[in-house]
Every structure is written in structure tokens, then in C-alpha cells.
Amino acid sequence: MSILGGMAGKLGEGARTLVLAPVETGRDAVYTLRRIRAGEQSPRGPAKSLLATVGALALCLALLFPIYWILMAALSSTGGSIYSSGGLALVPANPTLKSFLWVVGDLIVPAYTVLLNIPGTELALAFHTPKLVLLDVSRYGIENPSAFKHFLWNSITVSVPTVLISMALVVPAAYALSRRQFILRRKVLFVYVLMTQVGGGLGIALLIGLYTVYVQFGINDNKLALSVYYAATAVPFNTWLLKTYMDGIPTSYEEAAIVDGAPTWRVVTEVILPLSAAGLATVFIFTFLTGWTEFVVAQTLLGTQNYTLPVGLYSLVSEYSIPWARFSAFALTFALPIMLVYLVAQRYIEGGLSFSGMEG
């Protein structure tokens, strides 16, 4: 719990830093400008930083342009492009949020009645909870909202078991490969790398065999079985990633704890895992995304009632047409949690990919 609490605290600190970053940047700019005017600093250094910032900003805008295009399609009621026969329009003529309302649907908590029997009597106390209407999309002319919430629940019930199963295997495997010596250790590492590299090439052949096996066992429409498959595919790469990160933690830390009388499990939970927080966060996000974004296997194995968000998004495509506005709004709503996670946890991902548990 201390590890999770520490990670939650760091994520909160990262979110606070992200929110306050524009204020800090503005304050630094004003301070630098005052120093230049007072002749205490040469303008050459700030000018280079400004040009580099402008270049980086231009690159970011270019990378974000597809998202902007999809957003404009979602805000237009017809899913129109920013470029049409009428010319270039950076903002739709009549922007509307109806497509997003159609995706989210009603947010209504129904009323409930709770009965509490009074012991020794036939009487009971009844408590009525009020009906909470957070959002009623019928007021905005939307009669048949999407099944986004149903797909969202299915994705959560696939992604969370994927993370739990993966982490239960990745953490001890990474520690063993990083710290323990055993027979065929290097061969095991080689097989891990091989599985990571050739898994994509064998994907289609594996999918056919996987579907046959799942049908034979009658688990082809089972979300937990799909989570097991996702976890199996996520374990090799993430074990290698976390193992490489643990390699950067000095062994003297473990030796000091052992000299103090700490058993192995305390060395792992109180020394190795806290120092591997960035690597653990990176592995956590990667395994979560494995279950959250995968499409092909979910489309093949799951039935209509168990469709996850990527398959639900694809189901909007009909034989003769694509509702581009709703499709774009669904895609952005689906991707929003991923973007928020990356935005908040970016420094942990960068630290986890640096292949070093310790610096300095």
C-alpha cells in the first residue's frame, strides 16, 4: 500500500506541476525580460531558447493536427472535413456537442428503496434515495444514445484483470532475471526477446490456433480468457523492460538490507520495488493499454454483448455509410483516458524507458 500510496502521491504532484507549469513559465519569462532590460543578462541565450521552443511547438502542432481534424469532424453535425468545396474552415460553421452527448448518453442514477427490518417486530424502516439526473440527452433531441458505457464496462473488466495477471508474473520474473543466477538464465532471456520480436509476425497464425482452442474449451466469448491471452502477450516485453530497469539498482542496497537482517520478501517490497517505481508505472501503463486498445483478437473472440471499446467503435461502421461525426466523437472519448494517463505519467514513462533504476 505504501508503494501505491507513493505512486498516487507522485501522480498527484505531477498533475499539480502540469497545471502550474504555464504560471511558472510566465513568471520565468517576466523575470528574464527584466534582467535583459537591466543589462544583467545577454538576450542571445533567451533568444535561442525561444527559437527552440517555437520549433518544438510547431512540431507538436503538426503531430496533433490529426486529432484537431477529428475534433472538428466531431463538432460538426455532419462530420464534415475542415476543407471542402467551400474552402478551408478551421472551425465548423455551426459547432455542436450533440455527437459527444450521443456517445456519453444518459447519466441517471435511479431511485432506490432500502428496507431495514426492526429485530423482534414485523416493522421495517424504508429509506428512499432520490433519483439523480446528471445528464438527460433526450432534452437535446437525442433519442437513441450509443452503448458507450456498456463497451466501457467491458473494456474495464478486460483491462483490469490483464494488469493484475501481468503484474503478478512480470514483477517476480523481472526480479529473478535481474538478481538471481540459475541454469539457462541467458537462454530464458533470449527466448523472451525472441517472443517479443516475432510475436507480431506470427500474430495471424496464432490467432487462428487461438480461436480453435478457445472454441474447443467453450471460452471464446469469455472476457477473463481474453485477459489471460493479453497478459500472456504482455509478459515477455514488460518483463524485459522491468528487468533492465532493475539492473540499474545497485546491489549494495540489497546487501545493506540483508546485513540488517531483512528477509528476502522485505528486501523486494521495501528496497527493490520502491526504487523501481518508474519502471513499475511504465509496465502498468503498457499492460493496461494492451487490454484497453487491442482490437483484432477481441473482435474475433468476443460476442456482441462483450464487445470492448475498440470493437464497439468499429461497430459504428455500417455497410453503406460511416457516421463520421459520431464516429469521431466516439474515438476521441475512447482515447481521452489514454491521453490523460500519458499526460500525467509522462515523466514516469520516460524514467521507466531510461533503463536505469538509479541516477548519479
GROMACS .gro file of C-alpha atoms in nm, residues 10-316:
model
  307
   10LYS     CA    1   0.374   1.136  -0.726
   11LEU     CA    2   0.095   1.130  -0.984
   12GLY     CA    3  -0.086   1.399  -0.788
   13GLU     CA    4   0.233   1.601  -0.772
   14GLY     CA    5   0.278   1.556  -1.147
   15ALA     CA    6  -0.078   1.675  -1.213
   16ARG     CA    7  -0.023   1.979  -0.992
   17THR     CA    8   0.305   2.057  -1.172
   18LEU     CA    9   0.127   2.024  -1.507
   19VAL     CA   10  -0.143   2.270  -1.404
   20LEU     CA   11   0.105   2.522  -1.261
   21ALA     CA   12   0.355   2.491  -1.548
   22PRO     CA   13   0.210   2.782  -1.753
   23VAL     CA   14   0.220   3.008  -1.446
   24GLU     CA   15   0.582   2.916  -1.374
   25THR     CA   16   0.677   2.965  -1.738
   26GLY     CA   17   0.519   3.309  -1.748
   27ARG     CA   18   0.690   3.407  -1.425
   28ASP     CA   19   1.030   3.297  -1.557
   29ALA     CA   20   0.971   3.488  -1.883
   30VAL     CA   21   0.893   3.809  -1.695
   31TYR     CA   22   1.200   3.763  -1.474
   32THR     CA   23   1.425   3.703  -1.776
   33LEU     CA   24   1.283   4.006  -1.957
   34ARG     CA   25   1.354   4.227  -1.658
   35ARG     CA   26   1.713   4.104  -1.639
   36ILE     CA   27   1.764   4.173  -2.010
   37ARG     CA   28   1.625   4.525  -1.978
   38ALA     CA   29   1.851   4.588  -1.677
   39GLY     CA   30   2.153   4.467  -1.877
   40GLU     CA   31   2.218   4.180  -1.636
   41GLN     CA   32   2.174   3.909  -1.899
   42SER     CA   33   2.256   3.876  -2.269
   43PRO     CA   34   1.947   3.837  -2.492
   44ARG     CA   35   2.127   3.574  -2.704
   45GLY     CA   36   2.062   3.281  -2.469
   46PRO     CA   37   1.688   3.352  -2.421
   47ALA     CA   38   1.655   3.411  -2.798
   48LYS     CA   39   1.796   3.064  -2.871
   49SER     CA   40   1.563   2.911  -2.615
   50LEU     CA   41   1.269   3.098  -2.769
   51LEU     CA   42   1.351   2.972  -3.120
   52ALA     CA   43   1.392   2.617  -2.994
   53THR     CA   44   1.060   2.645  -2.812
   54VAL     CA   45   0.885   2.777  -3.122
   55GLY     CA   46   1.030   2.493  -3.329
   56ALA     CA   47   0.923   2.231  -3.075
   57LEU     CA   48   0.579   2.388  -3.054
   58ALA     CA   49   0.544   2.379  -3.434
   59LEU     CA   50   0.641   2.010  -3.433
   60CYS     CA   51   0.387   1.934  -3.160
   61LEU     CA   52   0.114   2.117  -3.351
   62ALA     CA   53   0.197   1.914  -3.663
   63LEU     CA   54   0.174   1.590  -3.464
   64LEU     CA   55  -0.154   1.698  -3.304
   65PHE     CA   56  -0.311   1.806  -3.633
   66PRO     CA   57  -0.489   1.469  -3.697
   67ILE     CA   58  -0.651   1.494  -3.354
   68TYR     CA   59  -0.761   1.850  -3.434
   69TRP     CA   60  -0.909   1.730  -3.762
   70ILE     CA   61  -1.106   1.453  -3.586
   71LEU     CA   62  -1.227   1.702  -3.323
   72MET     CA   63  -1.357   1.937  -3.592
   73ALA     CA   64  -1.537   1.645  -3.758
   74ALA     CA   65  -1.697   1.556  -3.424
   75LEU     CA   66  -1.807   1.913  -3.357
   76SER     CA   67  -1.972   1.943  -3.698
   77SER     CA   68  -2.312   1.779  -3.705
   78THR     CA   69  -2.240   1.617  -4.042
   79GLY     CA   70  -1.882   1.503  -3.980
   80GLY     CA   71  -1.756   1.738  -4.248
   81SER     CA   72  -1.389   1.799  -4.313
   82ILE     CA   73  -1.209   2.127  -4.245
   83TYR     CA   74  -1.154   2.150  -4.621
   84SER     CA   75  -1.446   2.131  -4.860
   85SER     CA   76  -1.569   2.284  -5.185
   86GLY     CA   77  -1.647   2.599  -4.990
   87GLY     CA   78  -1.284   2.643  -4.894
   88LEU     CA   79  -1.083   2.595  -4.576
   89ALA     CA   80  -1.270   2.634  -4.249
   90LEU     CA   81  -1.068   2.586  -3.931
   91VAL     CA   82  -1.385   2.578  -3.718
   92PRO     CA   83  -1.723   2.429  -3.820
   93ALA     CA   84  -1.988   2.685  -3.920
   94ASN     CA   85  -2.233   2.555  -3.659
   95PRO     CA   86  -2.034   2.362  -3.396
   96THR     CA   87  -2.237   2.135  -3.171
   97LEU     CA   88  -2.170   1.885  -2.891
   98LYS     CA   89  -2.455   1.655  -2.995
   99SER     CA   90  -2.215   1.386  -3.116
  100PHE     CA   91  -2.041   1.376  -2.778
  101LEU     CA   92  -2.378   1.372  -2.599
  102TRP     CA   93  -2.482   1.082  -2.821
  103VAL     CA   94  -2.167   0.895  -2.718
  104VAL     CA   95  -2.195   0.961  -2.344
  105GLY     CA   96  -2.572   0.905  -2.328
  106ASP     CA   97  -2.790   0.950  -2.019
  107LEU     CA   98  -2.617   0.986  -1.684
  108ILE     CA   99  -2.902   0.900  -1.448
  109VAL     CA  100  -2.879   0.734  -1.107
  110PRO     CA  101  -3.220   0.569  -1.048
  111ALA     CA  102  -3.405   0.592  -0.717
  112TYR     CA  103  -3.371   0.303  -0.476
  113THR     CA  104  -3.570   0.188  -0.173
  114VAL     CA  105  -3.374   0.031   0.112
  115LEU     CA  106  -3.568  -0.168   0.374
  116LEU     CA  107  -3.426  -0.234   0.723
  117ASN     CA  108  -3.617  -0.485   0.933
  118ILE     CA  109  -3.652  -0.398   1.302
  119PRO     CA  110  -3.545  -0.704   1.504
  120GLY     CA  111  -3.828  -0.871   1.706
  121THR     CA  112  -4.103  -0.693   1.514
  122GLU     CA  113  -4.269  -0.713   1.177
  123LEU     CA  114  -4.191  -0.350   1.115
  124ALA     CA  115  -3.930  -0.218   0.875
  125LEU     CA  116  -3.777   0.116   0.804
  126ALA     CA  117  -3.783   0.229   0.444
  127PHE     CA  118  -3.529   0.471   0.301
  128HIS     CA  119  -3.585   0.621  -0.040
  129THR     CA  120  -3.286   0.755  -0.229
  130PRO     CA  121  -3.358   1.036  -0.475
  131LYS     CA  122  -3.326   0.995  -0.849
  132LEU     CA  123  -3.023   1.186  -0.974
  133VAL     CA  124  -3.035   1.317  -1.329
  134LEU     CA  125  -2.683   1.426  -1.415
  135LEU     CA  126  -2.744   1.431  -1.789
  136ASP     CA  127  -3.061   1.362  -1.988
  137VAL     CA  128  -2.966   1.368  -2.355
  138SER     CA  129  -3.331   1.345  -2.469
  139ARG     CA  130  -3.356   1.714  -2.378
  140TYR     CA  131  -3.109   1.780  -2.658
  141GLY     CA  132  -3.300   1.583  -2.920
  142ILE     CA  133  -3.104   1.257  -2.886
  143GLU     CA  134  -3.333   0.956  -2.860
  144ASN     CA  135  -3.101   0.660  -2.913
  145PRO     CA  136  -2.764   0.720  -2.747
  146SER     CA  137  -2.471   0.489  -2.808
  147ALA     CA  138  -2.376   0.187  -2.598
  148PHE     CA  139  -2.050   0.356  -2.495
  149LYS     CA  140  -2.099   0.288  -2.123
  150HIS     CA  141  -2.160  -0.081  -2.192
  151PHE     CA  142  -1.845  -0.103  -2.405
  152LEU     CA  143  -1.656   0.094  -2.138
  153TRP     CA  144  -1.754  -0.155  -1.868
  154ASN     CA  145  -1.642  -0.443  -2.090
  155SER     CA  146  -1.306  -0.276  -2.153
  156ILE     CA  147  -1.254  -0.217  -1.780
  157THR     CA  148  -1.338  -0.579  -1.696
  158VAL     CA  149  -1.085  -0.692  -1.956
  159SER     CA  150  -0.807  -0.440  -1.884
  160VAL     CA  151  -0.802  -0.467  -1.503
  161PRO     CA  152  -0.758  -0.849  -1.497
  162THR     CA  153  -0.496  -0.811  -1.770
  163VAL     CA  154  -0.297  -0.574  -1.548
  164LEU     CA  155  -0.336  -0.790  -1.236
  165ILE     CA  156  -0.230  -1.111  -1.411
  166SER     CA  157   0.057  -0.943  -1.593
  167MET     CA  158   0.197  -0.767  -1.288
  168ALA     CA  159   0.174  -1.088  -1.084
  169LEU     CA  160   0.405  -1.252  -1.339
  170VAL     CA  161   0.620  -0.964  -1.457
  171VAL     CA  162   0.743  -0.839  -1.116
  172PRO     CA  163   0.881  -1.170  -0.978
  173ALA     CA  164   1.013  -1.275  -1.319
  174ALA     CA  165   1.195  -0.944  -1.367
  175TYR     CA  166   1.345  -0.964  -1.019
  176ALA     CA  167   1.459  -1.324  -1.071
  177LEU     CA  168   1.614  -1.248  -1.409
  178SER     CA  169   1.784  -0.937  -1.272
  179ARG     CA  170   1.915  -1.064  -0.939
  180ARG     CA  171   1.928  -1.443  -0.939
  181GLN     CA  172   2.165  -1.682  -1.113
  182PHE     CA  173   2.017  -2.006  -1.240
  183ILE     CA  174   2.068  -2.258  -1.517
  184LEU     CA  175   1.975  -2.140  -1.868
  185ARG     CA  176   1.922  -1.786  -1.744
  186ARG     CA  177   2.063  -1.636  -2.064
  187LYS     CA  178   1.854  -1.877  -2.274
  188VAL     CA  179   1.542  -1.764  -2.094
  189LEU     CA  180   1.632  -1.404  -2.169
  190PHE     CA  181   1.690  -1.492  -2.534
  191VAL     CA  182   1.352  -1.665  -2.559
  192TYR     CA  183   1.189  -1.362  -2.402
  193VAL     CA  184   1.344  -1.132  -2.660
  194LEU     CA  185   1.258  -1.373  -2.941
  195MET     CA  186   0.894  -1.388  -2.834
  196THR     CA  187   0.882  -1.012  -2.819
  197GLN     CA  188   1.023  -0.970  -3.169
  198VAL     CA  189   0.848  -1.245  -3.363
  199GLY     CA  190   0.514  -1.233  -3.186
  200GLY     CA  191   0.380  -0.977  -3.433
  201GLY     CA  192   0.480  -1.182  -3.736
  202LEU     CA  193   0.310  -1.492  -3.605
  203GLY     CA  194   0.004  -1.300  -3.497
  204ILE     CA  195  -0.235  -1.419  -3.769
  205ALA     CA  196  -0.129  -1.784  -3.746
  206LEU     CA  197  -0.150  -1.763  -3.368
  207LEU     CA  198  -0.495  -1.608  -3.391
  208ILE     CA  199  -0.634  -1.900  -3.591
  209GLY     CA  200  -0.497  -2.154  -3.347
  210LEU     CA  201  -0.608  -1.946  -3.051
  211TYR     CA  202  -0.965  -1.924  -3.183
  212THR     CA  203  -0.976  -2.300  -3.236
  213VAL     CA  204  -0.852  -2.374  -2.885
  214TYR     CA  205  -1.088  -2.124  -2.724
  215VAL     CA  206  -1.387  -2.266  -2.914
  216GLN     CA  207  -1.291  -2.622  -2.814
  217PHE     CA  208  -1.289  -2.518  -2.448
  218GLY     CA  209  -1.601  -2.303  -2.484
  219ILE     CA  210  -1.430  -1.984  -2.365
  220ASN     CA  211  -1.427  -1.792  -2.693
  221ASP     CA  212  -1.677  -1.538  -2.553
  222ASN     CA  213  -1.517  -1.506  -2.210
  223LYS     CA  214  -1.360  -1.175  -2.105
  224LEU     CA  215  -1.137  -1.335  -1.842
  225ALA     CA  216  -0.999  -1.577  -2.101
  226LEU     CA  217  -0.926  -1.279  -2.326
  227SER     CA  218  -0.747  -1.109  -2.034
  228VAL     CA  219  -0.531  -1.418  -1.988
  229TYR     CA  220  -0.432  -1.401  -2.355
  230TYR     CA  221  -0.350  -1.030  -2.330
  231ALA     CA  222  -0.144  -1.091  -2.016
  232ALA     CA  223   0.047  -1.371  -2.189
  233THR     CA  224   0.135  -1.141  -2.477
  234ALA     CA  225   0.233  -0.855  -2.246
  235VAL     CA  226   0.456  -1.054  -2.010
  236PRO     CA  227   0.772  -1.101  -2.228
  237PHE     CA  228   0.832  -0.740  -2.330
  238ASN     CA  229   0.734  -0.589  -1.995
  239THR     CA  230   0.944  -0.843  -1.803
  240TRP     CA  231   1.242  -0.748  -2.016
  241LEU     CA  232   1.168  -0.380  -1.965
  242LEU     CA  233   1.135  -0.405  -1.586
  243LYS     CA  234   1.432  -0.641  -1.559
  244THR     CA  235   1.651  -0.391  -1.744
  245TYR     CA  236   1.530  -0.119  -1.511
  246MET     CA  237   1.606  -0.327  -1.201
  247ASP     CA  238   1.957  -0.392  -1.333
  248GLY     CA  239   2.030  -0.025  -1.268
  249ILE     CA  240   1.961  -0.053  -0.894
  250PRO     CA  241   2.292  -0.105  -0.706
  251THR     CA  242   2.318  -0.441  -0.534
  252SER     CA  243   2.471  -0.265  -0.232
  253TYR     CA  244   2.120  -0.153  -0.134
  254GLU     CA  245   2.008  -0.516  -0.109
  255GLU     CA  246   2.326  -0.622   0.068
  256ALA     CA  247   2.282  -0.349   0.330
  257ALA     CA  248   1.925  -0.461   0.395
  258ILE     CA  249   2.034  -0.827   0.423
  259VAL     CA  250   2.312  -0.733   0.667
  260ASP     CA  251   2.046  -0.560   0.877
  261GLY     CA  252   1.857  -0.890   0.891
  262ALA     CA  253   1.580  -0.821   0.641
  263PRO     CA  254   1.432  -1.135   0.479
  264THR     CA  255   1.408  -1.162   0.101
  265TRP     CA  256   1.045  -1.056   0.080
  266ARG     CA  257   1.123  -0.735   0.273
  267VAL     CA  258   1.422  -0.665   0.051
  268VAL     CA  259   1.196  -0.691  -0.254
  269THR     CA  260   0.898  -0.496  -0.115
  270GLU     CA  261   1.091  -0.228   0.075
  271VAL     CA  262   1.402  -0.180  -0.140
  272ILE     CA  263   1.364  -0.308  -0.496
  273LEU     CA  264   1.002  -0.219  -0.569
  274PRO     CA  265   1.011   0.138  -0.427
  275LEU     CA  266   1.327   0.209  -0.629
  276SER     CA  267   1.157   0.061  -0.937
  277ALA     CA  268   0.852   0.289  -0.913
  278ALA     CA  269   0.910   0.449  -1.255
  279GLY     CA  270   0.961   0.110  -1.420
  280LEU     CA  271   0.654  -0.031  -1.246
  281ALA     CA  272   0.445   0.266  -1.358
  282THR     CA  273   0.563   0.219  -1.717
  283VAL     CA  274   0.488  -0.153  -1.714
  284PHE     CA  275   0.149  -0.085  -1.554
  285ILE     CA  276   0.054   0.159  -1.829
  286PHE     CA  277   0.179  -0.067  -2.110
  287THR     CA  278  -0.011  -0.370  -1.982
  288PHE     CA  279  -0.324  -0.163  -1.926
  289LEU     CA  280  -0.309  -0.034  -2.282
  290THR     CA  281  -0.270  -0.390  -2.408
  291GLY     CA  282  -0.617  -0.474  -2.282
  292TRP     CA  283  -0.763  -0.130  -2.349
  293THR     CA  284  -0.674  -0.079  -2.715
  294GLU     CA  285  -0.643  -0.427  -2.870
  295PHE     CA  286  -0.894  -0.486  -3.149
  296VAL     CA  287  -0.827  -0.791  -3.368
  297VAL     CA  288  -0.838  -1.065  -3.103
  298ALA     CA  289  -1.130  -0.903  -2.920
  299GLN     CA  290  -1.323  -0.879  -3.248
  300THR     CA  291  -1.252  -1.246  -3.321
  301LEU     CA  292  -1.326  -1.397  -2.981
  302LEU     CA  293  -1.595  -1.185  -2.821
  303GLY     CA  294  -1.966  -1.184  -2.889
  304THR     CA  295  -2.174  -0.871  -2.936
  305GLN     CA  296  -2.264  -0.833  -2.567
  306ASN     CA  297  -1.897  -0.845  -2.463
  307TYR     CA  298  -1.759  -0.602  -2.721
  308THR     CA  299  -1.486  -0.377  -2.584
  309LEU     CA  300  -1.445  -0.010  -2.680
  310PRO     CA  301  -1.228  -0.063  -2.993
  311VAL     CA  302  -1.473  -0.321  -3.128
  312GLY     CA  303  -1.765  -0.102  -3.028
  313LEU     CA  304  -1.608   0.184  -3.223
  314TYR     CA  305  -1.571  -0.037  -3.531
  315SER     CA  306  -1.935  -0.149  -3.499
  316LEU     CA  307  -2.042   0.207  -3.586
   0.00000   0.00000   0.00000
